[in-house]
Amino acid sequence: MSINVQKAEFILSAASPKDFRRDALPQVAFAGRSNVGKSSVINRLLNRKNFARVGAAPGKTTQINYFKIDNAFYLVDLPGYGYARVSKGERDRWGRLMEGYFADPELMTLGVMIVDARHKPTADDCTMAQWYRGAGCPFLVVANKLDKLKKSEVEGNLQRIRETLELGEEDMVIPFSAEKGTGRDELLRAILSSVEASS
Ligand SMILES: Nc1nc2c(ncn2[C@@H]2O[C@H](COP(=O)(O)OP(=O)(O)O)[C@@H](O)[C@H]2O)c(=O)[nH]1
Ligand SMILES: [Mg+2]
């Protein structure tokens, strides 16, 4: 099977579980703290310049965005978290929506979690990793903004990410730069092999 990831189309924004897609296509979910570069990683992955909007109203959109990739799988853009200036109502909405998505283990084929390569993962990141683990499907971590690290910092930072998120040996951490393209092929390979294995 050959999948052309540049063939990507927006399908819908789901604001509640009744809008979730439940057809046979595999779903690859993307999660990350607001501003971690989730939209930039998606654009880089798909080789599209302005597909997922970069820098758009952080924390203001409590929706799950579905993109269909070459009729082969859904890329599911989960709402960002950890944005400080968010109302209680907005946070509750976020929680209900994510709970709804993670409560249905049929939905997700692979989870992708994006963290900032520069920093120790936050408490929110750790919670997110636990949700993914609890979902029972494979998940992998993308350490984005690698270009902002000195070479000498890379190894230690990746190790700190592994430890803080309590990853196992088998869990992948992909050093990534949406800006430079580092890690793009590795992420693409991991996604396509999990899509192919499940369809
Ligand atoms: N230096 C650098 N900046 C990045 C990278 N990825 C994203 N950014 C910047 O980080 C900011 C947030 O990116 P965005 O994709 O909107 O993050 P999102 O809120 O997680 O979707 C923007 O200013 C991006 O240009 C990267 O790999 N390296
Ligand atoms: Mg975004």
mmCIF file of C-alpha atoms and ligand atoms in Angstrom:
data_model
loop_
_atom_site.group_PDB
_atom_site.id
_atom_site.type_symbol
_atom_site.label_atom_id
_atom_site.label_comp_id
_atom_site.label_asym_id
_atom_site.label_seq_id
_atom_site.Cartn_x
_atom_site.Cartn_y
_atom_site.Cartn_z
ATOM 1 C CA MET A 1 0.000 0.000 0.000
ATOM 2 C CA SER A 2 1.345 3.397 -0.866
ATOM 3 C CA ILE A 3 -0.100 6.391 0.947
ATOM 4 C CA ASN A 4 0.407 9.937 -0.273
ATOM 5 C CA VAL A 5 0.229 12.061 2.864
ATOM 6 C CA GLN A 6 0.098 15.247 0.859
ATOM 7 C CA LYS A 7 -3.428 14.224 -0.104
ATOM 8 C CA ALA A 8 -4.977 15.597 3.027
ATOM 9 C CA GLU A 9 -8.420 17.061 3.453
ATOM 10 C CA PHE A 10 -10.152 18.624 6.404
ATOM 11 C CA ILE A 11 -13.236 16.621 7.370
ATOM 12 C CA LEU A 12 -14.781 18.245 10.418
ATOM 13 C CA SER A 13 -14.329 19.726 13.877
ATOM 14 C CA ALA A 14 -15.983 17.633 16.565
ATOM 15 C CA ALA A 15 -17.116 19.548 19.637
ATOM 16 C CA SER A 16 -18.761 16.543 21.283
ATOM 17 C CA PRO A 17 -18.577 12.739 21.068
ATOM 18 C CA LYS A 18 -21.641 12.509 18.842
ATOM 19 C CA ASP A 19 -19.509 14.014 16.067
ATOM 20 C CA PHE A 20 -16.645 11.510 16.399
ATOM 21 C CA ARG A 21 -15.836 9.503 13.277
ATOM 22 C CA ARG A 22 -16.585 5.828 13.770
ATOM 23 C CA ASP A 23 -15.905 4.277 10.405
ATOM 24 C CA ALA A 24 -13.344 1.658 9.478
ATOM 25 C CA LEU A 25 -10.431 4.024 8.800
ATOM 26 C CA PRO A 26 -7.535 3.899 11.285
ATOM 27 C CA GLN A 27 -7.107 7.010 13.435
ATOM 28 C CA VAL A 28 -3.780 8.556 14.370
ATOM 29 C CA ALA A 29 -4.251 11.053 17.192
ATOM 30 C CA PHE A 30 -1.981 14.034 17.903
ATOM 31 C CA ALA A 31 -1.843 15.668 21.318
ATOM 32 C CA GLY A 32 0.354 18.263 22.958
ATOM 33 C CA ARG A 33 0.537 21.344 25.096
ATOM 34 C CA SER A 34 -0.605 24.566 23.442
ATOM 35 C CA ASN A 35 2.243 26.169 21.527
ATOM 36 C CA VAL A 36 4.412 23.034 21.540
ATOM 37 C CA GLY A 37 4.230 23.077 17.752
ATOM 38 C CA LYS A 38 1.514 20.502 17.111
ATOM 39 C CA SER A 39 0.185 22.309 14.043
ATOM 40 C CA SER A 40 3.733 22.834 12.772
ATOM 41 C CA VAL A 41 4.555 19.132 13.212
ATOM 42 C CA ILE A 42 1.406 18.182 11.297
ATOM 43 C CA ASN A 43 2.238 20.594 8.481
ATOM 44 C CA ARG A 44 5.780 19.257 8.280
ATOM 45 C CA LEU A 45 4.576 15.665 8.296
ATOM 46 C CA LEU A 46 2.133 16.315 5.465
ATOM 47 C CA ASN A 47 4.553 18.570 3.577
ATOM 48 C CA ARG A 48 1.894 21.249 3.560
ATOM 49 C CA LYS A 49 2.635 24.859 4.350
ATOM 50 C CA ASN A 50 -0.495 26.174 5.993
ATOM 51 C CA PHE A 51 -2.673 23.181 6.472
ATOM 52 C CA ALA A 52 -3.054 23.044 10.230
ATOM 53 C CA ARG A 53 -2.977 26.655 11.358
ATOM 54 C CA VAL A 54 0.163 27.697 13.184
ATOM 55 C CA GLY A 55 -0.139 30.027 16.122
ATOM 56 C CA ALA A 56 -3.928 30.210 15.902
ATOM 57 C CA ALA A 57 -5.684 31.326 19.103
ATOM 58 C CA PRO A 58 -3.986 29.072 21.672
ATOM 59 C CA GLY A 59 -6.379 27.260 23.957
ATOM 60 C CA LYS A 60 -9.373 28.872 22.354
ATOM 61 C CA THR A 61 -10.534 25.925 20.333
ATOM 62 C CA THR A 62 -11.939 22.999 22.248
ATOM 63 C CA GLN A 63 -12.515 20.795 19.269
ATOM 64 C CA ILE A 64 -11.143 17.658 17.733
ATOM 65 C CA ASN A 65 -10.193 18.253 14.125
ATOM 66 C CA TYR A 66 -10.332 15.355 11.686
ATOM 67 C CA PHE A 67 -8.248 15.261 8.548
ATOM 68 C CA LYS A 68 -8.510 12.427 6.077
ATOM 69 C CA ILE A 69 -5.201 11.389 4.584
ATOM 70 C CA ASP A 70 -5.323 9.817 1.115
ATOM 71 C CA ASN A 71 -8.495 7.928 2.085
ATOM 72 C CA ALA A 72 -6.228 5.676 4.169
ATOM 73 C CA PHE A 73 -6.437 7.083 7.702
ATOM 74 C CA TYR A 74 -7.640 9.967 9.829
ATOM 75 C CA LEU A 75 -5.194 12.337 11.373
ATOM 76 C CA VAL A 76 -6.986 13.400 14.540
ATOM 77 C CA ASP A 77 -5.853 16.740 15.939
ATOM 78 C CA LEU A 78 -6.766 16.720 19.636
ATOM 79 C CA PRO A 79 -7.194 20.085 21.390
ATOM 80 C CA GLY A 80 -4.078 21.492 23.049
ATOM 81 C CA TYR A 81 -3.760 21.704 26.807
ATOM 82 C CA GLY A 82 -1.874 23.617 29.453
ATOM 83 C CA TYR A 83 -2.678 27.081 28.204
ATOM 84 C CA ALA A 84 -2.822 29.288 31.272
ATOM 85 C CA ARG A 85 -5.447 31.795 30.204
ATOM 86 C CA VAL A 86 -8.331 29.410 29.859
ATOM 87 C CA SER A 87 -11.630 29.653 31.718
ATOM 88 C CA LYS A 88 -12.879 26.890 33.982
ATOM 89 C CA GLY A 89 -15.724 26.251 31.560
ATOM 90 C CA GLU A 90 -13.304 25.852 28.680
ATOM 91 C CA ARG A 91 -11.120 23.496 30.708
ATOM 92 C CA ASP A 92 -14.134 21.375 31.653
ATOM 93 C CA ARG A 93 -15.197 21.226 28.032
ATOM 94 C CA TRP A 94 -11.691 20.095 27.107
ATOM 95 C CA GLY A 95 -11.809 17.365 29.765
ATOM 96 C CA ARG A 96 -15.187 16.030 28.680
ATOM 97 C CA LEU A 97 -14.221 15.963 25.037
ATOM 98 C CA MET A 98 -10.909 14.186 25.655
ATOM 99 C CA GLU A 99 -12.512 11.743 28.075
ATOM 100 C CA GLY A 100 -15.084 10.968 25.432
ATOM 101 C CA TYR A 101 -12.410 10.273 22.867
ATOM 102 C CA PHE A 102 -10.206 8.199 25.153
ATOM 103 C CA ALA A 103 -13.163 6.311 26.609
ATOM 104 C CA ASP A 104 -13.704 4.628 23.280
ATOM 105 C CA PRO A 105 -10.716 2.368 22.665
ATOM 106 C CA GLU A 106 -12.056 1.440 19.246
ATOM 107 C CA LEU A 107 -11.299 4.900 17.930
ATOM 108 C CA MET A 108 -7.532 5.208 18.138
ATOM 109 C CA THR A 109 -4.912 3.226 16.216
ATOM 110 C CA LEU A 110 -1.825 5.155 17.265
ATOM 111 C CA GLY A 111 -1.266 8.039 19.638
ATOM 112 C CA VAL A 112 1.307 10.715 18.935
ATOM 113 C CA MET A 113 2.289 12.953 21.802
ATOM 114 C CA ILE A 114 4.300 16.084 21.159
ATOM 115 C CA VAL A 115 6.545 17.572 23.815
ATOM 116 C CA ASP A 116 9.098 20.377 23.808
ATOM 117 C CA ALA A 117 12.609 18.943 23.435
ATOM 118 C CA ARG A 118 13.993 21.785 25.558
ATOM 119 C CA HIS A 119 11.999 21.213 28.704
ATOM 120 C CA LYS A 120 11.163 18.614 31.254
ATOM 121 C CA PRO A 121 7.620 17.399 30.439
ATOM 122 C CA THR A 122 4.988 19.162 32.544
ATOM 123 C CA ALA A 123 2.489 17.531 34.888
ATOM 124 C CA ASP A 124 -0.084 17.928 32.111
ATOM 125 C CA ASP A 125 2.223 16.093 29.707
ATOM 126 C CA CYS A 126 2.519 13.235 32.223
ATOM 127 C CA THR A 127 -1.266 13.038 32.511
ATOM 128 C CA MET A 128 -1.540 12.970 28.735
ATOM 129 C CA ALA A 129 0.978 10.111 28.540
ATOM 130 C CA GLN A 130 -1.097 8.199 31.069
ATOM 131 C CA TRP A 131 -4.238 8.674 29.008
ATOM 132 C CA TYR A 132 -2.449 7.307 25.993
ATOM 133 C CA ARG A 133 -1.092 4.356 27.954
ATOM 134 C CA GLY A 134 -4.541 3.700 29.360
ATOM 135 C CA ALA A 135 -6.029 3.671 25.871
ATOM 136 C CA GLY A 136 -4.112 0.487 25.215
ATOM 137 C CA CYS A 137 -2.946 1.390 21.730
ATOM 138 C CA PRO A 138 0.677 2.088 20.821
ATOM 139 C CA PHE A 139 1.868 5.635 21.318
ATOM 140 C CA LEU A 140 5.026 7.508 20.528
ATOM 141 C CA VAL A 141 6.553 10.782 21.623
ATOM 142 C CA VAL A 142 7.785 13.526 19.321
ATOM 143 C CA ALA A 143 10.368 15.814 20.944
ATOM 144 C CA ASN A 144 9.831 18.980 18.900
ATOM 145 C CA LYS A 145 11.903 22.181 18.604
ATOM 146 C CA LEU A 146 15.113 20.179 18.564
ATOM 147 C CA ASP A 147 16.702 23.016 16.574
ATOM 148 C CA LYS A 148 16.630 25.098 19.745
ATOM 149 C CA LEU A 149 18.942 22.696 21.564
ATOM 150 C CA LYS A 150 22.711 22.614 21.570
ATOM 151 C CA LYS A 151 24.093 19.309 20.312
ATOM 152 C CA SER A 152 25.485 18.609 23.762
ATOM 153 C CA GLU A 153 22.022 18.905 25.338
ATOM 154 C CA VAL A 154 20.160 16.495 23.100
ATOM 155 C CA GLU A 155 20.971 13.167 24.719
ATOM 156 C CA GLY A 156 20.273 14.340 28.264
ATOM 157 C CA ASN A 157 17.026 16.051 27.350
ATOM 158 C CA LEU A 158 15.698 13.002 25.535
ATOM 159 C CA GLN A 159 16.572 10.861 28.519
ATOM 160 C CA ARG A 160 14.793 13.285 30.870
ATOM 161 C CA ILE A 161 11.688 13.089 28.654
ATOM 162 C CA ARG A 162 11.771 9.287 28.814
ATOM 163 C CA GLU A 163 12.138 9.277 32.576
ATOM 164 C CA THR A 164 9.567 11.950 33.316
ATOM 165 C CA LEU A 165 6.920 10.364 31.103
ATOM 166 C CA GLU A 166 7.886 6.931 32.470
ATOM 167 C CA LEU A 167 8.327 5.478 29.008
ATOM 168 C CA GLY A 168 9.249 1.866 28.472
ATOM 169 C CA GLU A 169 12.127 0.562 26.354
ATOM 170 C CA GLU A 170 9.706 -0.152 23.526
ATOM 171 C CA ASP A 171 8.283 3.377 23.428
ATOM 172 C CA MET A 172 9.700 5.591 20.713
ATOM 173 C CA VAL A 173 10.902 9.144 21.248
ATOM 174 C CA ILE A 174 11.551 10.873 17.932
ATOM 175 C CA PRO A 175 13.831 13.918 18.012
ATOM 176 C CA PHE A 176 12.020 16.376 15.771
ATOM 177 C CA SER A 177 12.174 19.856 14.366
ATOM 178 C CA ALA A 178 9.101 21.086 12.543
ATOM 179 C CA GLU A 179 11.227 24.056 11.565
ATOM 180 C CA LYS A 180 14.088 22.081 9.981
ATOM 181 C CA GLY A 181 12.354 18.836 9.066
ATOM 182 C CA THR A 182 14.442 16.671 11.401
ATOM 183 C CA GLY A 183 12.657 13.428 12.283
ATOM 184 C CA ARG A 184 9.947 13.812 9.673
ATOM 185 C CA ASP A 185 10.747 10.593 7.810
ATOM 186 C CA GLU A 186 10.991 8.592 11.013
ATOM 187 C CA LEU A 187 7.615 9.848 12.224
ATOM 188 C CA LEU A 188 6.049 9.182 8.841
ATOM 189 C CA ARG A 189 7.411 5.628 8.794
ATOM 190 C CA ALA A 190 6.084 4.917 12.285
ATOM 191 C CA ILE A 191 2.637 6.244 11.401
ATOM 192 C CA LEU A 192 2.370 4.422 8.092
ATOM 193 C CA SER A 193 3.484 1.124 9.547
ATOM 194 C CA SER A 194 0.883 1.337 12.285
ATOM 195 C CA VAL A 195 -1.813 2.317 9.767
ATOM 196 C CA GLU A 196 -0.844 -0.553 7.491
ATOM 197 C CA ALA A 197 -0.804 -3.024 10.369
ATOM 198 C CA SER A 198 -4.342 -2.065 11.352
ATOM 199 C CA SER A 199 -6.040 -1.959 7.971
HETATM 200 N N1 LIG B 1 12.257 26.871 16.518
HETATM 201 C C1 LIG B 1 11.159 26.131 16.306
HETATM 202 N N2 LIG B 1 9.937 26.711 16.450
HETATM 203 C C2 LIG B 1 8.855 25.946 16.255
HETATM 204 C C3 LIG B 1 8.955 24.569 15.914
HETATM 205 N N3 LIG B 1 7.693 24.078 15.812
HETATM 206 C C4 LIG B 1 6.855 25.103 16.063
HETATM 207 N N4 LIG B 1 7.527 26.236 16.333
HETATM 208 C C5 LIG B 1 6.970 27.561 16.671
HETATM 209 O O1 LIG B 1 6.204 27.425 17.855
HETATM 210 C C6 LIG B 1 5.027 28.258 17.815
HETATM 211 C C7 LIG B 1 3.772 27.418 18.045
HETATM 212 O O2 LIG B 1 3.592 26.554 16.938
HETATM 213 P P1 LIG B 1 2.161 25.911 16.607
HETATM 214 O O3 LIG B 1 2.406 24.911 15.526
HETATM 215 O O4 LIG B 1 1.130 26.942 16.364
HETATM 216 O O5 LIG B 1 1.869 25.172 17.986
HETATM 217 P P2 LIG B 1 0.529 24.473 18.517
HETATM 218 O O6 LIG B 1 -0.164 25.473 19.385
HETATM 219 O O7 LIG B 1 1.024 23.315 19.332
HETATM 220 O O8 LIG B 1 -0.267 24.026 17.334
HETATM 221 C C8 LIG B 1 5.061 28.938 16.454
HETATM 222 O O9 LIG B 1 5.610 30.208 16.632
HETATM 223 C C9 LIG B 1 5.967 28.051 15.626
HETATM 224 O O10 LIG B 1 6.613 28.743 14.593
HETATM 225 C C10 LIG B 1 10.277 23.986 15.758
HETATM 226 O O11 LIG B 1 10.478 22.801 15.485
HETATM 227 N N5 LIG B 1 11.325 24.824 15.989
HETATM 228 MG MG MG B 2 -2.197 24.498 16.764
#
